[in-house]
Amino acid sequence: MSTDRPAPVRLLDVDLFAPPDLTGTDDVEEASRILVRVHDVPIAFVRLPIPPGGLSGADLRSRLEAAVGPELADHLAQDAAGDRTAGNGRPFCQAEAIRLTESGPPVTVVIPTKDRPDQVAACVDSVRATGYRHLQILVVDNGSSSDATTRRIKERFGDRSDVRCLSMARPGTSRARNRGLAEASTEIVLFSDDDVSVDPLWIVAAVSGFEGNPDVAAVTGPILPTELATPAQVWIEEFGGFNKGFRRQVFELDHPPDRAVLFPYAAGSFGSGANMAFRRQALLSGGGFDVALGGGTPARGGEDLAAFVEVILRGGSLAYEPAMLVRHHHHRSYQRLKSVVLGYGIGLGAYLTKIAVDHPERLPGIVGRLPAGFRFLLDEGSPKNVGKSTTYPRRLSSLERIGLALGPLAYARGRWQMRSEAGPARVGDSSKSTTEAG
């Protein structure tokens, strides 16, 4: 492989207390990234080179313990602080997971999809495999070219009461999510995408983020790659990826994070639309998802960021739960990656335009943050760019910036298209929102 292309990265999922023996190549050190778990709970995602010949389980555990010492100590301390009588000898975190799986509140999972019948069926399989008892799954077939998705869901899940497929003729991720939101009858609604698989603790972690804290209006979690086999897949992780770490955080307008000068407008730090949950009424009160944003619109994205910021600006809290984990199938080709990065830039610019339009009183604060925003975007030493390798294509950085500049026009086009149609059936009561149920 040439030196200007990153090597594939081996991805592993390892229980720290039961590590496997790892085989390796005879003569080459292999790059790896390991999701480290303790008592089923993910606590870190670490880089670890696998030496020629591999590692024994004992050696692997020793190296991982050295890499995740603080995270391991925090997890064990939290377990020790829990109710020791609740788990019948199990660690507290496992007892809590069982309790919520069996008797947690009812939840709805909404999965928009378009022309991906096999992928969305696999995603539904992963959601059902969580075993969460009080669960409704809504697949929203959104602008597909045929009824293949509806037929696939029917074939795979039959007349099961926990899986429904809703069909919409008009495309748009926001429309699909709003349709699911309108159909849901539960207080908690989770959203994912058709190209992910969810972790067994996904729903439990989301519910725990809401439990005991009525101010929490939204919960997000990390998105890890399913594979890093091609340069494009490695580069999308260097671009920023979707993993925001393994430390629990709660974001509130009145308590900004330390040194977060772009808060709350750098909404990508909160999470992403492939892995988010809301209190239904909190999302409805903000108007749902803006149909001038998101996939299927000129903006190509940004609807998730707008929803996160709207929750915070309206006085709610957003919790980041590391155990609320999904895995995403990154695009393998560089050509597709270029389109994705351009779309991320357009979505970011469109979302910022929406915030300025819907909240003109906040425009001075947004303008005042522009110098810091440009440094964050352009400075090679910024948190956004410091992790990029020497192989990262400059073209991708240029495309993101071009997209950002195109965002305001894309949002204007999206609003014009929405208004030129028959007229939205709004979700919620926000007179400013451009959202609809479908």
XYZ file of C-alpha atoms in Angstrom:
438
model
C 0.000 0.000 0.000
C 1.302 3.464 -0.852
C 2.343 5.778 1.941
C -0.339 8.341 1.059
C -3.204 5.991 1.903
C -4.077 4.861 5.415
C -3.914 1.176 6.205
C -7.039 -0.730 7.237
C -7.794 -0.729 10.951
C -8.898 -3.860 12.760
C -11.968 -3.277 14.968
C -12.487 -5.382 18.079
C -15.035 -5.577 20.894
C -13.382 -6.881 24.075
C -14.611 -7.624 27.586
C -11.736 -6.498 29.793
C -12.310 -9.361 32.231
C -12.482 -12.030 29.488
C -10.078 -10.920 26.763
C -9.484 -13.255 23.828
C -6.164 -14.339 22.398
C -5.495 -12.220 19.317
C -3.765 -13.707 16.333
C -1.602 -11.416 14.240
C 0.353 -11.352 11.032
C 3.822 -12.867 11.099
C 5.792 -9.798 10.127
C 3.646 -6.657 10.323
C 2.319 -4.623 13.221
C -1.433 -4.240 12.775
C -3.439 -1.134 13.670
C -6.510 -1.772 15.771
C -9.209 0.078 17.642
C -10.818 -1.750 20.507
C -14.162 -1.115 22.170
C -13.441 -1.991 25.789
C -16.305 -3.251 27.943
C -16.638 -3.961 31.637
C -19.733 -5.884 32.775
C -21.146 -5.428 29.240
C -20.870 -1.621 29.492
C -18.593 0.133 26.947
C -16.071 2.337 28.758
C -13.520 3.308 26.065
C -12.570 3.030 22.397
C -8.796 2.795 22.279
C -6.062 2.548 19.670
C -3.792 -0.429 20.240
C -1.195 -1.797 17.815
C -1.211 -5.571 17.546
C 2.395 -6.780 17.245
C 3.536 -9.405 14.748
C 2.312 -12.765 15.977
C -0.549 -11.255 17.989
C -1.233 -11.004 21.725
C -2.239 -13.484 24.380
C -5.383 -12.729 26.342
C -3.296 -11.890 29.410
C -1.076 -9.487 27.470
C -4.111 -7.862 25.871
C -5.753 -7.317 29.254
C -2.574 -5.824 30.683
C -2.239 -3.354 27.808
C -5.891 -2.404 27.898
C -5.869 -1.864 31.664
C -2.944 0.508 31.221
C -4.852 2.378 28.514
C -8.210 2.666 30.314
C -7.158 2.937 33.952
C -9.208 6.058 34.831
C -12.284 4.847 32.945
C -12.080 1.443 34.649
C -11.766 3.060 38.080
C -14.774 5.295 37.403
C -16.913 2.369 36.280
C -16.021 0.208 39.272
C -16.655 3.125 41.641
C -20.117 3.688 40.160
C -20.895 0.001 40.486
C -19.732 0.027 44.102
C -22.005 2.992 44.835
C -25.069 1.171 43.517
C -27.579 -0.931 45.414
C -25.747 -4.177 46.133
C -28.987 -5.969 47.079
C -30.674 -5.414 43.718
C -28.613 -7.670 41.487
C -28.600 -11.098 43.160
C -24.824 -11.137 42.989
C -24.572 -9.382 39.644
C -22.700 -6.103 39.236
C -25.037 -3.166 39.793
C -24.852 -2.010 36.157
C -25.990 -5.418 34.909
C -28.817 -5.548 37.438
C -29.969 -2.104 36.307
C -29.887 -3.160 32.661
C -32.044 -6.191 33.443
C -34.486 -4.074 35.457
C -34.956 -1.538 32.677
C -35.162 -4.195 29.962
C -37.954 -5.962 31.811
C -39.871 -3.076 33.385
C -38.656 0.160 31.822
C -41.146 2.595 30.285
C -42.568 1.931 26.828
C -40.531 3.435 23.994
C -40.914 3.917 20.259
C -38.037 3.530 17.790
C -38.389 5.393 14.469
C -36.239 4.316 11.491
C -36.552 6.276 8.220
C -35.525 4.372 5.101
C -35.487 4.696 1.327
C -34.807 1.826 -1.084
C -32.775 -0.203 1.432
C -35.038 -3.137 2.344
C -32.316 -5.511 3.501
C -30.413 -2.888 5.478
C -33.451 -1.627 7.340
C -34.544 -5.187 8.126
C -31.108 -5.831 9.656
C -31.400 -2.625 11.678
C -34.810 -3.712 12.987
C -33.327 -7.096 13.895
C -30.676 -5.367 16.010
C -33.297 -3.241 17.792
C -35.450 -6.271 18.580
C -32.357 -8.172 19.761
C -32.028 -5.734 22.678
C -34.863 -7.681 24.290
C -36.486 -4.498 25.591
C -39.964 -5.557 26.616
C -42.134 -2.482 26.019
C -41.078 -1.602 22.486
C -42.716 -0.325 19.300
C -40.656 -0.058 16.084
C -41.860 2.212 13.276
C -40.136 1.820 9.904
C -40.988 4.837 7.745
C -40.563 3.930 4.063
C -39.910 7.379 2.715
C -40.088 8.053 -1.026
C -38.869 4.620 -2.118
C -39.036 3.691 -5.796
C -41.001 0.489 -5.094
C -42.803 -1.377 -2.329
C -39.794 -3.659 -1.744
C -39.217 -2.318 1.777
C -42.824 -2.831 2.838
C -42.743 -6.355 1.440
C -39.398 -7.136 3.095
C -40.616 -5.975 6.506
C -43.812 -7.980 6.076
C -41.879 -11.102 5.057
C -39.329 -10.760 7.843
C -41.590 -9.784 10.741
C -45.045 -10.900 9.620
C -47.863 -9.543 11.739
C -45.755 -8.911 14.822
C -47.343 -6.144 16.854
C -43.993 -4.553 17.752
C -42.987 -3.726 14.142
C -44.959 -1.489 11.781
C -44.050 -0.141 8.350
C -45.452 3.251 7.336
C -45.272 4.394 3.715
C -44.828 7.979 2.510
C -44.676 9.111 -1.107
C -42.790 12.356 -0.444
C -39.082 12.010 0.368
C -37.227 13.741 3.165
C -35.681 12.416 6.352
C -37.355 15.115 8.442
C -40.774 14.236 7.036
C -40.170 10.581 7.839
C -39.101 11.326 11.398
C -42.055 13.634 11.898
C -44.391 10.914 10.660
C -42.945 8.526 13.213
C -43.177 11.181 15.911
C -46.843 11.760 15.073
C -47.608 8.020 15.168
C -45.751 7.373 18.429
C -47.794 7.133 21.613
C -44.909 6.807 24.080
C -43.200 9.542 26.076
C -39.736 8.481 24.859
C -38.996 8.245 21.125
C -35.658 7.000 19.787
C -34.429 7.688 16.255
C -31.867 5.804 14.206
C -30.962 5.280 10.545
C -31.294 2.256 8.310
C -27.516 1.842 7.905
C -26.709 1.209 11.564
C -26.933 -1.650 14.029
C -27.680 -0.876 17.649
C -25.856 -2.188 20.704
C -27.689 -4.540 23.087
C -27.703 -1.787 25.752
C -28.901 0.928 23.346
C -32.463 1.354 24.586
C -31.577 0.763 28.237
C -28.899 3.459 28.086
C -31.272 5.931 26.443
C -33.955 5.312 29.049
C -31.439 5.647 31.887
C -30.470 9.049 30.487
C -34.027 10.260 31.030
C -34.761 8.382 34.250
C -34.814 10.510 37.368
C -34.167 13.781 35.550
C -37.300 15.426 34.130
C -35.222 18.295 32.725
C -33.501 15.978 30.244
C -35.348 16.427 26.957
C -32.932 14.573 24.666
C -30.305 11.839 24.924
C -27.579 10.968 22.418
C -24.689 8.521 22.312
C -21.603 7.467 20.345
C -21.630 6.152 16.796
C -18.769 3.780 16.030
C -17.767 2.386 12.636
C -18.734 -1.133 11.625
C -15.495 -1.416 9.661
C -12.451 0.665 8.755
C -11.346 -1.344 5.750
C -10.875 1.385 3.135
C -9.145 4.778 3.137
C -12.520 6.524 2.816
C -13.761 4.842 5.992
C -10.621 5.828 7.904
C -10.854 9.398 6.621
C -14.476 9.889 7.688
C -13.367 9.037 11.226
C -10.541 11.569 10.927
C -13.024 14.111 9.568
C -14.728 13.958 12.917
C -16.509 10.657 13.042
C -19.527 10.427 15.297
C -17.967 9.193 18.533
C -18.023 11.900 21.198
C -16.210 9.836 23.798
C -17.185 7.692 26.769
C -17.780 10.258 29.479
C -21.333 11.038 30.515
C -22.221 14.668 29.947
C -25.270 16.872 30.433
C -25.559 20.035 28.349
C -27.595 22.991 29.647
C -27.843 26.545 28.376
C -27.098 28.072 31.781
C -24.111 25.792 32.427
C -21.923 25.753 29.303
C -19.004 23.325 29.217
C -15.582 24.693 30.107
C -13.785 26.382 27.199
C -16.734 25.677 24.882
C -16.796 29.105 23.243
C -19.055 27.871 20.415
C -21.691 26.433 22.776
C -24.504 25.744 22.036
C -24.145 26.299 18.291
C -21.434 23.671 17.656
C -24.241 21.147 17.867
C -22.197 18.352 16.319
C -20.576 17.955 19.733
C -23.943 16.783 21.088
C -24.408 13.808 18.788
C -25.919 12.845 15.452
C -29.257 11.895 13.969
C -28.401 8.209 13.636
C -28.436 7.937 17.428
C -30.793 10.213 19.337
C -33.800 10.079 21.632
C -36.269 12.724 22.764
C -39.106 13.200 25.148
C -41.902 13.308 22.630
C -43.555 16.436 23.977
C -40.263 18.326 24.141
C -39.660 17.631 20.461
C -43.254 18.442 19.525
C -43.164 21.736 21.401
C -40.242 22.802 19.229
C -42.114 21.850 16.068
C -40.443 18.507 15.398
C -37.851 18.281 12.631
C -37.588 21.126 10.116
C -38.570 19.775 6.687
C -36.380 22.412 5.020
C -33.409 20.526 6.507
C -32.209 16.942 6.309
C -31.741 14.248 3.712
C -33.875 14.693 0.610
C -33.696 18.519 0.749
C -31.232 21.016 -0.747
C -29.706 21.312 2.747
C -28.870 17.565 2.777
C -28.622 17.527 6.588
C -28.678 19.668 9.702
C -32.130 18.686 10.980
C -30.647 16.759 13.900
C -28.385 19.656 14.914
C -31.306 22.077 14.779
C -33.405 19.803 16.994
C -30.614 19.490 19.570
C -30.064 23.236 19.782
C -33.797 23.951 19.886
C -34.122 21.688 22.930
C -31.335 23.543 24.725
C -32.498 27.029 23.723
C -35.960 26.199 25.081
C -34.461 25.415 28.486
C -34.161 21.648 28.299
C -31.110 19.520 29.008
C -29.400 17.162 26.579
C -27.632 14.126 28.028
C -24.858 12.193 26.315
C -24.863 8.527 27.380
C -21.787 6.529 26.280
C -23.572 3.178 26.553
C -26.225 4.354 24.063
C -24.089 3.041 21.234
C -24.705 2.207 17.584
C -22.446 1.096 14.753
C -22.588 2.799 11.382
C -21.725 1.348 7.970
C -19.431 4.041 6.563
C -19.309 4.409 2.785
C -16.362 2.534 1.303
C -15.623 4.704 -1.745
C -13.751 8.004 -1.846
C -16.159 9.422 -4.432
C -19.082 8.826 -2.089
C -17.110 10.259 0.819
C -16.565 13.519 -1.061
C -20.312 13.863 -1.544
C -20.953 13.070 2.121
C -18.464 15.666 3.388
C -19.871 18.325 1.061
C -23.328 17.464 2.371
C -22.186 17.773 5.982
C -20.878 21.257 5.215
C -24.104 22.301 3.503
C -26.181 20.922 6.369
C -24.094 22.793 8.933
C -24.445 26.086 7.077
C -28.176 25.532 6.586
C -28.731 24.686 10.252
C -26.907 27.839 11.395
C -29.047 29.864 8.994
C -32.191 28.348 10.484
C -31.098 29.281 14.010
C -30.458 32.868 12.905
C -33.850 33.042 11.152
C -35.869 31.439 13.941
C -34.009 33.201 16.779
C -33.010 36.665 15.522
C -32.426 37.754 19.103
C -29.466 35.352 19.154
C -27.875 36.689 15.988
C -25.398 38.948 17.869
C -24.211 35.946 19.871
C -23.792 33.888 16.716
C -21.878 36.671 14.967
C -19.683 37.139 18.026
C -18.664 33.493 17.860
C -17.676 33.607 14.187
C -13.940 34.237 14.794
C -13.775 31.243 17.133
C -15.802 29.231 14.637
C -13.390 29.996 11.812
C -10.435 29.040 14.014
C -12.169 25.778 14.897
C -12.761 25.049 11.215
C -9.431 26.212 9.760
C -6.730 25.920 12.431
C -4.734 22.701 12.047
C -4.349 22.546 15.823
C -8.063 22.885 16.614
C -9.935 19.980 18.222
C -11.617 19.396 14.863
C -8.382 19.034 12.887
C -5.729 17.838 15.307
C -6.593 14.172 14.746
C -6.223 14.263 10.975
C -3.276 12.313 9.609
C -0.895 13.397 6.865
C -2.873 11.195 4.461
C -6.118 13.132 4.997
C -7.032 14.709 1.630
C -7.049 18.498 1.565
C -9.862 18.207 -0.952
C -12.182 16.999 1.794
C -11.466 20.062 3.921
C -12.146 22.286 0.921
C -15.429 20.534 0.175
C -16.620 20.970 3.751
C -15.911 24.714 3.610
C -17.571 25.058 0.215
C -20.602 23.284 1.626
C -20.704 25.576 4.639
C -20.789 28.598 2.312
C -23.603 27.021 0.274
C -25.687 26.248 3.359
C -27.654 29.520 3.644
C -28.819 29.325 0.030
C -29.680 25.644 0.442
C -31.849 26.441 3.455
C -33.598 29.246 1.558
C -34.283 26.844 -1.310
C -35.633 24.258 1.106
C -38.035 26.727 2.678
C -39.169 27.913 -0.748
C -39.800 24.345 -1.887
C -41.750 23.576 1.261
C -43.942 26.659 0.866
C -44.521 26.010 -2.841
C -45.994 22.614 -2.038
C -49.512 22.043 -0.812
C -48.634 23.248 2.670
C -47.216 21.437 5.641
C -49.209 19.614 8.245
C -47.227 20.884 11.182
C -46.034 18.806 14.069
C -46.401 20.645 17.347
C -47.256 24.230 18.011
C -44.243 26.264 16.877
C -45.348 28.985 14.480
C -41.750 29.414 13.313
C -41.085 25.790 12.494
C -41.253 24.456 8.947
C -42.050 20.905 10.027
C -44.772 18.548 8.908
C -46.135 15.136 9.719
C -46.016 13.892 6.183
